[in-house]
CSV table of C-alpha atoms in Angstrom, one decimal:
chain,number,residue,atom,x,y,z
A,18,MET,CA,17.5,39.9,0.5
A,19,PRO,CA,17.5,36.6,-1.5
A,20,THR,CA,16.5,36.8,-5.2
A,21,ILE,CA,13.0,35.4,-5.9
A,22,ASP,CA,12.7,32.3,-8.1
A,23,CYS,CA,12.1,33.5,-11.6
A,24,CYS,CA,9.5,30.8,-12.1
A,25,SER,CA,7.6,31.9,-9.0
A,26,GLN,CA,5.2,34.4,-10.5
A,27,PRO,CA,2.1,35.4,-8.5
A,28,GLY,CA,-0.8,32.9,-8.5
A,29,LEU,CA,1.2,29.7,-7.9
A,30,MET,CA,-0.6,27.5,-5.4
A,31,PRO,CA,1.5,26.3,-2.4
A,32,ILE,CA,1.9,22.5,-2.5
A,33,GLU,CA,0.2,22.2,0.9
A,34,SER,CA,-2.9,24.0,-0.4
A,35,ALA,CA,-2.8,21.9,-3.6
A,36,ARG,CA,-2.8,18.6,-1.6
A,37,GLU,CA,-5.6,19.9,0.6
A,38,LYS,CA,-7.8,20.7,-2.4
A,39,LEU,CA,-7.1,17.3,-3.9
A,40,LEU,CA,-8.0,15.5,-0.8
A,41,GLU,CA,-11.2,17.5,-0.3
A,42,ALA,CA,-12.3,17.1,-3.9
A,43,LEU,CA,-12.0,13.3,-4.0
A,44,SER,CA,-13.7,10.4,-2.2
A,45,PRO,CA,-13.5,6.6,-2.3
A,46,ILE,CA,-15.0,5.0,-5.4
A,47,SER,CA,-18.1,2.9,-5.3
A,48,GLY,CA,-18.7,-0.6,-6.7
A,49,THR,CA,-17.6,-4.1,-5.4
A,50,GLU,CA,-16.5,-7.4,-6.7
A,51,THR,CA,-16.3,-10.9,-5.1
A,52,LEU,CA,-12.9,-12.6,-5.1
A,53,PRO,CA,-11.5,-15.9,-4.1
A,54,LEU,CA,-9.9,-15.5,-0.7
A,55,ALA,CA,-6.4,-16.2,-1.9
A,56,GLN,CA,-6.6,-13.2,-4.3
A,57,ALA,CA,-7.9,-10.7,-1.7
A,58,ALA,CA,-4.6,-9.6,0.0
A,59,GLY,CA,-4.3,-5.8,0.0
A,60,ARG,CA,-8.0,-5.2,-1.0
A,61,VAL,CA,-10.5,-3.2,1.0
A,62,LEU,CA,-13.3,-5.3,2.4
A,63,ALA,CA,-16.8,-4.1,1.3
A,64,GLU,CA,-18.9,-6.1,3.8
A,65,ASP,CA,-18.5,-7.4,7.4
A,66,VAL,CA,-17.5,-11.0,7.6
A,67,ILE,CA,-19.2,-13.0,10.4
A,68,SER,CA,-17.9,-16.4,11.5
A,69,THR,CA,-20.2,-19.3,10.9
A,70,VAL,CA,-18.1,-21.7,13.0
A,71,ASN,CA,-16.2,-21.8,16.3
A,72,LEU,CA,-12.4,-21.6,16.2
A,73,PRO,CA,-11.3,-24.1,17.2
A,74,PRO,CA,-14.4,-26.0,16.1
A,75,CYS,CA,-14.0,-28.4,19.0
A,76,ASP,CA,-11.8,-29.0,22.1
A,77,ASN,CA,-8.5,-30.3,20.8
A,78,SER,CA,-5.1,-31.2,22.1
A,79,ALA,CA,-2.2,-28.8,22.0
A,80,MET,CA,0.3,-31.6,22.5
A,81,ASP,CA,1.1,-35.2,21.7
A,82,GLY,CA,0.2,-37.1,24.9
A,83,TYR,CA,-2.8,-38.7,26.7
A,84,ALA,CA,-6.3,-37.4,27.2
A,85,LEU,CA,-7.8,-38.2,30.5
A,86,ARG,CA,-10.1,-37.2,33.4
A,87,PHE,CA,-8.3,-34.9,35.8
A,88,GLU,CA,-10.3,-36.3,38.8
A,89,ASP,CA,-8.8,-39.7,38.1
A,90,LEU,CA,-5.3,-38.5,39.0
A,91,ALA,CA,-6.1,-38.1,42.7
A,92,SER,CA,-6.0,-41.9,43.2
A,93,GLY,CA,-2.5,-42.3,41.9
A,94,LEU,CA,-3.6,-45.5,40.2
A,95,PRO,CA,-2.6,-46.4,36.6
A,96,LEU,CA,-5.0,-45.6,33.8
A,97,GLU,CA,-6.2,-48.0,31.2
A,98,LEU,CA,-5.4,-47.1,27.6
A,99,ILE,CA,-8.5,-47.6,25.5
A,100,GLY,CA,-7.8,-46.1,22.1
A,101,LYS,CA,-6.2,-43.3,20.1
A,102,SER,CA,-7.3,-39.9,18.7
A,103,PHE,CA,-5.6,-38.5,15.6
A,104,ALA,CA,-6.2,-35.2,13.8
A,105,GLY,CA,-8.9,-36.1,11.3
A,106,ALA,CA,-9.5,-39.5,12.9
A,107,PRO,CA,-11.0,-38.8,16.4
A,108,PHE,CA,-11.6,-41.5,19.1
A,109,ASP,CA,-15.4,-42.0,19.0
A,110,GLY,CA,-15.8,-43.6,22.4
A,111,VAL,CA,-16.0,-42.1,25.9
A,112,VAL,CA,-13.2,-41.8,28.4
A,113,ASN,CA,-14.8,-43.3,31.5
A,114,PRO,CA,-13.3,-43.3,35.0
A,115,GLY,CA,-9.9,-45.0,35.1
A,116,THR,CA,-9.3,-44.8,31.4
A,117,CYS,CA,-7.3,-42.6,28.9
A,118,VAL,CA,-6.8,-42.2,25.2
A,119,ARG,CA,-3.5,-41.6,23.3
A,120,ILE,CA,-3.9,-38.3,21.5
A,121,MET,CA,-2.0,-36.3,18.9
A,122,THR,CA,-1.6,-32.6,18.5
A,123,GLY,CA,-4.7,-31.1,16.9
A,124,ALA,CA,-6.9,-34.2,17.5
A,125,ALA,CA,-10.3,-33.8,19.1
A,126,VAL,CA,-10.4,-34.4,22.9
A,127,PRO,CA,-12.7,-37.4,23.3
A,128,ALA,CA,-15.9,-37.2,25.3
A,129,GLY,CA,-15.4,-37.6,29.0
A,130,ALA,CA,-11.7,-36.3,29.0
A,131,ASP,CA,-10.9,-32.8,30.1
A,132,THR,CA,-7.1,-32.7,30.4
A,133,VAL,CA,-4.1,-33.7,28.3
A,134,VAL,CA,-0.7,-34.8,29.7
A,135,MET,CA,2.3,-34.6,27.5
A,136,GLN,CA,3.8,-37.9,26.5
A,137,GLU,CA,7.2,-36.9,28.0
A,138,ASN,CA,5.5,-36.9,31.5
A,139,VAL,CA,3.9,-40.4,31.2
A,140,ASP,CA,5.3,-43.8,31.9
A,141,ALA,CA,3.6,-46.2,29.5
A,142,GLN,CA,3.4,-49.9,30.6
A,143,GLY,CA,1.7,-52.0,28.0
A,144,GLU,CA,-2.0,-51.0,28.0
A,145,SER,CA,-1.8,-48.7,31.0
A,146,ILE,CA,0.0,-45.5,32.0
A,147,ARG,CA,1.2,-43.6,35.1
A,148,ILE,CA,1.7,-39.9,35.3
A,149,ASN,CA,5.1,-38.7,36.7
A,150,CYS,CA,4.5,-34.9,37.0
A,151,GLU,CA,2.2,-32.3,38.5
A,152,VAL,CA,-0.9,-31.8,36.3
A,153,ARG,CA,-3.5,-29.0,36.3
A,154,ALA,CA,-7.1,-29.5,35.2
A,155,GLY,CA,-7.5,-28.5,31.6
A,156,ASP,CA,-3.8,-28.7,30.8
A,157,HIS,CA,-2.9,-28.6,27.0
A,158,VAL,CA,-6.6,-28.4,25.9
A,159,ARG,CA,-7.5,-25.8,23.3
A,160,ARG,CA,-11.1,-25.0,24.0
A,161,CYS,CA,-13.9,-24.8,21.4
A,162,GLY,CA,-14.4,-21.2,20.3
A,163,GLU,CA,-11.6,-19.8,22.4
A,164,ASP,CA,-10.1,-18.0,19.4
A,165,VAL,CA,-13.4,-17.0,17.6
A,166,ALA,CA,-16.9,-17.8,18.6
A,167,GLU,CA,-19.6,-18.6,16.1
A,168,GLY,CA,-21.4,-15.4,15.2
A,169,ALA,CA,-18.5,-13.2,16.1
A,170,SER,CA,-17.1,-10.6,13.7
A,171,LEU,CA,-14.0,-11.7,11.8
A,172,LEU,CA,-13.4,-8.4,9.8
A,173,LYS,CA,-15.3,-5.2,9.4
A,174,ALA,CA,-16.1,-3.4,6.1
A,175,GLY,CA,-13.4,-0.9,5.3
A,176,GLU,CA,-10.5,-2.9,6.6
A,177,ARG,CA,-7.6,-3.6,4.2
A,178,ILE,CA,-7.1,-7.3,4.0
A,179,SER,CA,-3.7,-8.5,5.2
A,180,VAL,CA,-2.1,-12.0,4.9
A,181,PRO,CA,-2.9,-12.7,8.6
A,182,HIS,CA,-6.5,-11.7,7.9
A,183,ILE,CA,-6.6,-14.3,5.1
A,184,ALA,CA,-5.3,-16.9,7.4
A,185,LEU,CA,-8.1,-16.1,9.9
A,186,LEU,CA,-10.8,-16.1,7.2
A,187,ALA,CA,-9.5,-19.4,5.8
A,188,ALA,CA,-9.5,-21.0,9.2
A,189,ALA,CA,-13.1,-20.0,9.6
A,190,GLY,CA,-14.0,-21.6,6.2
A,191,VAL,CA,-14.5,-18.3,4.3
A,192,GLY,CA,-13.8,-19.0,0.6
A,193,THR,CA,-14.7,-15.7,-1.0
A,194,VAL,CA,-14.9,-12.1,0.1
A,195,THR,CA,-16.6,-9.0,-1.3
A,196,VAL,CA,-14.2,-6.1,-1.7
A,197,VAL,CA,-14.2,-2.6,-3.1
A,198,ARG,CA,-13.3,-2.8,-6.7
A,199,LYS,CA,-10.0,-1.3,-7.8
A,200,PRO,CA,-10.0,2.2,-9.3
A,201,VAL,CA,-9.4,2.3,-13.0
A,202,ILE,CA,-6.8,4.9,-14.0
A,203,ALA,CA,-6.7,6.1,-17.6
A,204,LEU,CA,-3.1,7.0,-18.7
A,205,PHE,CA,-1.6,8.5,-21.8
A,206,SER,CA,1.4,10.6,-22.9
A,207,THR,CA,1.3,13.3,-25.5
A,208,GLY,CA,3.9,14.4,-27.9
A,209,ASP,CA,4.8,14.0,-31.6
A,210,GLU,CA,8.4,13.4,-30.5
A,211,LEU,CA,7.6,10.4,-28.3
A,212,ARG,CA,8.5,6.8,-29.2
A,213,GLN,CA,8.0,3.5,-27.4
A,214,PRO,CA,11.2,2.0,-25.8
A,215,GLY,CA,12.6,-0.5,-28.3
A,216,GLU,CA,11.6,1.5,-31.4
A,217,ALA,CA,14.1,3.3,-33.5
A,218,LEU,CA,14.5,7.0,-32.8
A,219,GLY,CA,14.2,9.6,-35.6
A,220,LYS,CA,15.8,13.0,-35.5
A,221,GLY,CA,14.4,14.9,-32.6
A,222,ASP,CA,12.6,11.9,-31.1
A,223,ILE,CA,12.8,10.7,-27.5
A,224,TYR,CA,11.6,7.7,-25.7
A,225,ASP,CA,8.4,7.8,-23.6
A,226,SER,CA,9.8,7.2,-20.2
A,227,ASN,CA,7.0,8.9,-18.3
A,228,ARG,CA,4.1,6.6,-19.2
A,229,ILE,CA,6.2,3.4,-18.7
A,230,ALA,CA,7.3,4.6,-15.3
A,231,LEU,CA,3.8,5.6,-14.3
A,232,LEU,CA,2.4,2.3,-15.5
A,233,SER,CA,4.8,0.6,-13.1
A,234,ALA,CA,4.0,2.9,-10.3
A,235,LEU,CA,0.2,2.4,-10.7
A,236,GLU,CA,0.7,-1.3,-10.7
A,237,GLN,CA,2.6,-1.0,-7.4
A,238,LEU,CA,-0.3,0.9,-6.0
A,239,ASP,CA,-2.5,-2.0,-7.0
A,240,LEU,CA,-4.6,0.1,-9.4
A,241,ASP,CA,-6.1,-1.0,-12.7
A,242,VAL,CA,-4.8,0.9,-15.7
A,243,LEU,CA,-6.5,1.8,-19.0
A,244,ASP,CA,-3.4,2.5,-21.1
A,245,LEU,CA,-4.2,4.8,-24.0
A,246,GLY,CA,-0.6,4.9,-25.2
A,247,ILE,CA,1.1,7.9,-26.8
A,248,LEU,CA,-1.0,10.5,-28.4
A,249,PRO,CA,0.2,13.0,-31.1
A,250,ASP,CA,0.0,16.7,-30.6
A,251,ASN,CA,-3.4,16.8,-32.2
A,252,LYS,CA,-6.4,18.4,-30.5
A,253,GLN,CA,-9.0,16.0,-31.9
A,254,ALA,CA,-6.9,12.9,-30.8
A,255,ILE,CA,-6.6,14.3,-27.4
A,256,THR,CA,-10.3,15.2,-27.2
A,257,ASP,CA,-11.3,11.7,-28.2
A,258,ALA,CA,-8.9,10.1,-25.7
A,259,LEU,CA,-10.1,12.3,-22.8
A,260,GLN,CA,-13.7,11.6,-23.6
A,261,ARG,CA,-13.1,7.9,-23.7
A,262,ALA,CA,-11.1,8.1,-20.5
A,263,SER,CA,-13.9,10.0,-18.7
A,264,GLU,CA,-16.4,7.3,-19.6
A,265,GLU,CA,-14.3,4.2,-18.9
A,266,ALA,CA,-12.0,5.2,-16.0
A,267,ASP,CA,-12.3,6.6,-12.4
A,268,ALA,CA,-9.4,9.0,-12.9
A,269,ILE,CA,-7.3,10.3,-15.7
A,270,ILE,CA,-3.5,10.9,-15.6
A,271,THR,CA,-1.7,12.5,-18.5
A,272,SER,CA,1.9,13.4,-19.0
A,273,GLY,CA,2.8,16.6,-21.0
A,274,GLY,CA,0.5,19.1,-22.7
A,275,VAL,CA,-0.4,21.2,-19.6
A,276,SER,CA,2.2,23.9,-20.2
A,277,VAL,CA,1.7,27.0,-22.3
A,278,GLY,CA,3.3,25.9,-25.6
A,279,GLU,CA,1.5,26.2,-28.9
A,280,ALA,CA,1.1,22.4,-29.2
A,281,ASP,CA,0.1,21.9,-25.5
A,282,TYR,CA,-3.5,20.9,-26.2
A,283,THR,CA,-4.4,18.9,-23.1
A,284,ARG,CA,-5.1,21.8,-20.9
A,285,GLU,CA,-7.0,23.6,-23.7
A,286,VAL,CA,-9.3,20.6,-24.2
A,287,LEU,CA,-9.8,20.2,-20.5
A,288,GLU,CA,-10.9,23.8,-20.2
A,289,GLU,CA,-13.4,23.3,-23.1
A,290,LEU,CA,-14.9,20.0,-21.9
A,291,GLY,CA,-14.4,20.1,-18.2
A,292,GLU,CA,-13.1,22.3,-15.5
A,293,ILE,CA,-9.7,23.0,-14.0
A,294,GLY,CA,-9.6,23.2,-10.3
A,295,PHE,CA,-6.1,24.6,-10.2
A,296,TRP,CA,-3.1,24.9,-12.5
A,297,LYS,CA,0.5,25.7,-11.6
A,298,VAL,CA,1.9,24.7,-8.1
A,299,ALA,CA,4.6,26.5,-6.2
A,300,MET,CA,6.9,23.5,-6.3
A,301,LYS,CA,10.2,22.6,-8.0
A,302,PRO,CA,10.3,20.5,-10.1
A,303,GLY,CA,6.7,20.3,-11.3
A,304,LYS,CA,5.2,23.7,-11.5
A,305,PRO,CA,2.9,23.0,-14.5
A,306,PHE,CA,0.7,20.5,-12.7
A,307,ALA,CA,-3.1,20.6,-13.5
A,308,PHE,CA,-6.0,19.2,-11.6
A,309,GLY,CA,-9.6,19.3,-12.6
A,310,PHE,CA,-12.7,17.2,-13.6
A,311,LEU,CA,-13.8,16.0,-17.0
A,312,GLN,CA,-17.4,15.1,-17.0
A,313,GLY,CA,-17.1,14.3,-13.3
A,314,THR,CA,-13.9,12.2,-13.7
A,315,PRO,CA,-10.8,13.6,-11.8
A,316,PHE,CA,-8.0,14.6,-14.0
A,317,PHE,CA,-4.3,14.9,-13.1
A,318,GLY,CA,-2.1,16.7,-15.7
A,319,LEU,CA,1.5,15.9,-15.0
A,320,PRO,CA,4.3,17.9,-16.5
A,321,GLY,CA,6.2,16.5,-19.5
A,322,ASN,CA,9.7,16.7,-18.0
A,323,PRO,CA,10.4,13.2,-16.6
A,324,VAL,CA,11.6,14.1,-13.1
A,325,SER,CA,8.8,16.7,-12.8
A,326,ALA,CA,6.2,14.1,-13.8
A,327,LEU,CA,7.4,11.6,-11.2
A,328,VAL,CA,7.8,14.2,-8.4
A,329,THR,CA,4.3,15.6,-9.0
A,330,PHE,CA,2.9,12.1,-9.2
A,331,TYR,CA,4.5,11.2,-5.9
A,332,GLN,CA,3.7,14.4,-4.1
A,333,LEU,CA,0.2,15.2,-5.5
A,334,ALA,CA,-1.4,12.3,-7.4
A,335,VAL,CA,-0.5,9.5,-4.9
A,336,PRO,CA,-2.3,11.1,-1.9
A,337,ALA,CA,-5.4,11.7,-4.1
A,338,LEU,CA,-5.3,8.1,-5.5
A,339,SER,CA,-5.0,6.8,-1.9
A,340,VAL,CA,-8.3,8.5,-1.0
A,341,MET,CA,-10.0,7.0,-4.1
A,342,LYS,CA,-8.8,3.5,-3.0
A,343,GLY,CA,-10.3,4.0,0.4
A,344,ASP,CA,-7.1,4.6,2.3
A,345,GLN,CA,-6.4,7.3,4.9
A,346,TRP,CA,-3.5,9.5,3.7
A,347,THR,CA,-1.7,10.8,6.8
A,348,GLY,CA,0.9,13.0,5.1
A,349,PRO,CA,4.4,12.5,3.9
A,350,GLN,CA,6.9,10.7,6.2
A,351,THR,CA,9.7,13.0,7.0
A,352,LEU,CA,13.0,12.8,8.9
A,353,GLN,CA,15.6,15.4,9.9
A,354,ALA,CA,19.2,15.0,8.6
A,355,LYS,CA,22.4,17.0,8.6
A,356,LEU,CA,23.2,18.4,5.1
A,357,LEU,CA,26.7,17.4,3.9
A,358,LYS,CA,26.9,19.8,0.9
A,359,PRO,CA,25.5,23.3,0.4
A,360,LEU,CA,22.3,23.6,-1.7
A,361,LYS,CA,21.4,26.6,-3.8
A,362,LYS,CA,17.8,27.8,-3.7
A,363,LYS,CA,15.7,30.9,-4.4
A,364,PRO,CA,12.5,31.6,-2.3
A,365,GLY,CA,9.2,31.1,-4.0
A,366,ARG,CA,8.7,27.4,-4.5
A,367,THR,CA,9.0,24.3,-2.3
A,368,ASP,CA,12.0,22.4,-3.7
A,369,PHE,CA,12.3,18.6,-3.8
A,370,GLN,CA,15.9,18.0,-4.4
A,371,ARG,CA,17.0,14.4,-5.0
A,372,GLY,CA,19.4,13.1,-2.3
A,373,VAL,CA,21.0,10.1,-0.6
A,374,TYR,CA,20.7,9.8,3.1
A,375,ARG,CA,22.5,7.4,5.5
A,376,SER,CA,23.8,7.1,9.1
A,377,ASP,CA,27.4,8.2,9.5
A,378,GLU,CA,30.0,6.6,11.8
A,379,ASN,CA,28.5,8.3,14.8
A,380,GLY,CA,24.9,7.2,14.0
A,381,VAL,CA,23.9,10.7,12.9
A,382,LEU,CA,21.5,10.8,9.9
A,383,VAL,CA,23.2,12.7,7.1
A,384,VAL,CA,22.2,13.6,3.6
A,385,GLU,CA,23.7,15.0,0.4
A,386,PRO,CA,22.3,15.9,-3.0
A,387,VAL,CA,22.9,13.4,-5.8
A,388,GLY,CA,23.3,14.2,-9.5
A,389,THR,CA,22.4,17.4,-11.3
A,390,GLN,CA,19.0,18.7,-10.1
A,391,GLY,CA,17.5,19.4,-13.5
A,392,SER,CA,13.9,18.4,-14.2
A,393,HIS,CA,15.2,16.2,-17.1
A,394,ILE,CA,18.0,14.5,-15.2
A,395,LEU,CA,16.6,11.0,-14.5
A,396,SER,CA,20.0,9.5,-13.4
A,397,GLY,CA,19.9,11.6,-10.2
A,398,LEU,CA,16.4,10.5,-9.3
A,399,ALA,CA,17.3,6.9,-10.1
A,400,ALA,CA,20.3,7.1,-7.7
A,401,ALA,CA,18.3,8.9,-4.9
A,402,ASN,CA,16.8,7.4,-1.8
A,403,CYS,CA,15.1,10.5,-0.6
A,404,PHE,CA,13.8,14.0,-1.4
A,405,ILE,CA,15.5,16.9,0.4
A,406,VAL,CA,12.6,19.2,1.0
A,407,LEU,CA,13.4,22.9,1.1
A,408,ALA,CA,10.5,25.1,2.2
A,409,ARG,CA,8.9,27.5,-0.2
A,410,GLU,CA,10.2,30.7,1.4
A,411,SER,CA,13.7,29.4,2.3
A,412,GLY,CA,16.8,30.4,0.4
A,413,SER,CA,20.1,28.5,0.0
A,414,VAL,CA,21.2,26.1,2.7
A,415,GLU,CA,24.7,25.6,4.0
A,416,ALA,CA,26.5,22.4,4.8
A,417,GLY,CA,26.0,21.4,8.4
A,418,GLU,CA,22.4,22.7,8.6
A,419,GLN,CA,19.5,20.4,9.5
A,420,VAL,CA,17.1,19.7,6.6
A,421,VAL,CA,13.9,17.8,6.1
A,422,ILE,CA,14.0,14.7,4.0
A,423,GLU,CA,11.3,12.3,2.7
A,424,PRO,CA,12.6,8.8,2.2
A,425,LEU,CA,11.4,7.4,-1.1
A,426,ARG,CA,9.0,4.5,-0.9
A,427,VAL,CA,6.4,2.8,-3.2
A,428,PRO,CA,5.7,3.8,-5.9
A,429,LEU,CA,9.2,5.4,-6.4
A,430,GLY,CA,11.4,3.2,-4.4
């Protein structure tokens, strides 16, 4: 019988249950803002948008050619050229029997005309033309409102605005849209040993990689961030920061301080001022993850080890933040791959080993671990393009076996 993971003491919550509790506990935030259309890509629409115009706004030509009356073609007689219609400078007369108008692509079809013949199919002779091809009624005419009719819905509330949506709205003359505001996420790290990148390190100091990485990840998720910086291992400082965060932000993310050390005050303050929904998840890396509420504001306490912080952010915080943004989280994207090297594992926790996957010379998807799998080894995570996911109750896996992988995507890669 395989040895049980020494860190898998009773009471650890399976990661599937942790995700389920997070998704059940959270809901989309309220509040809206109005933005210029060009700044709205990726935002969630808060109100239906109804077209106030027809698209196209009038019958117009799909080709450079001649606008005419289809019934005039039956006689076979030449047609008199009486004017020109350009985009933005339409012909303002009427195409009467026996006449035609030179027309350019996008120009309004003049009154009386119902068909456009391409210029390549016309023999021009001074001020008259003859048609040298078969023509159907209505050829090359874009009808008024054939794309969108006035009064029709352009977009519904709740839709995430894409670039093609912006093109459609702009074509309909929409200059601004009302969108759901972005969630504000308060972020800080804790630790007397932490220093900003670029500062000199003293004895025992390390650089704060977690907060910088999480700032970048939150920006990629298109979230606003209240950056509270690095806090010392001081209970009052942490209390003040959490109280401010609960008042000014929609969610709080911290790194470090949720373990059981003497100076790990974040969890202690949260227990005093709020409530912890759960603490400790059966996952590796990332066991000391905490979730709760501080005066109604969701709190995500990530571990201090850098790989653990990013793995828990990706596996637990991102699904929850997606719900707050108004997105539908549909679960992790997974693939099956053949393992090229054996992996050691003890039952008890779901393991997210860092790996590199590719297609081999036969087109088979293969994967192998990369770097040392320690929770402090960032170089392996930086080199990885996937997680190799080993189930909670599984043991070691031999080379050649099929394993589940999760390709890394935003916000990790």
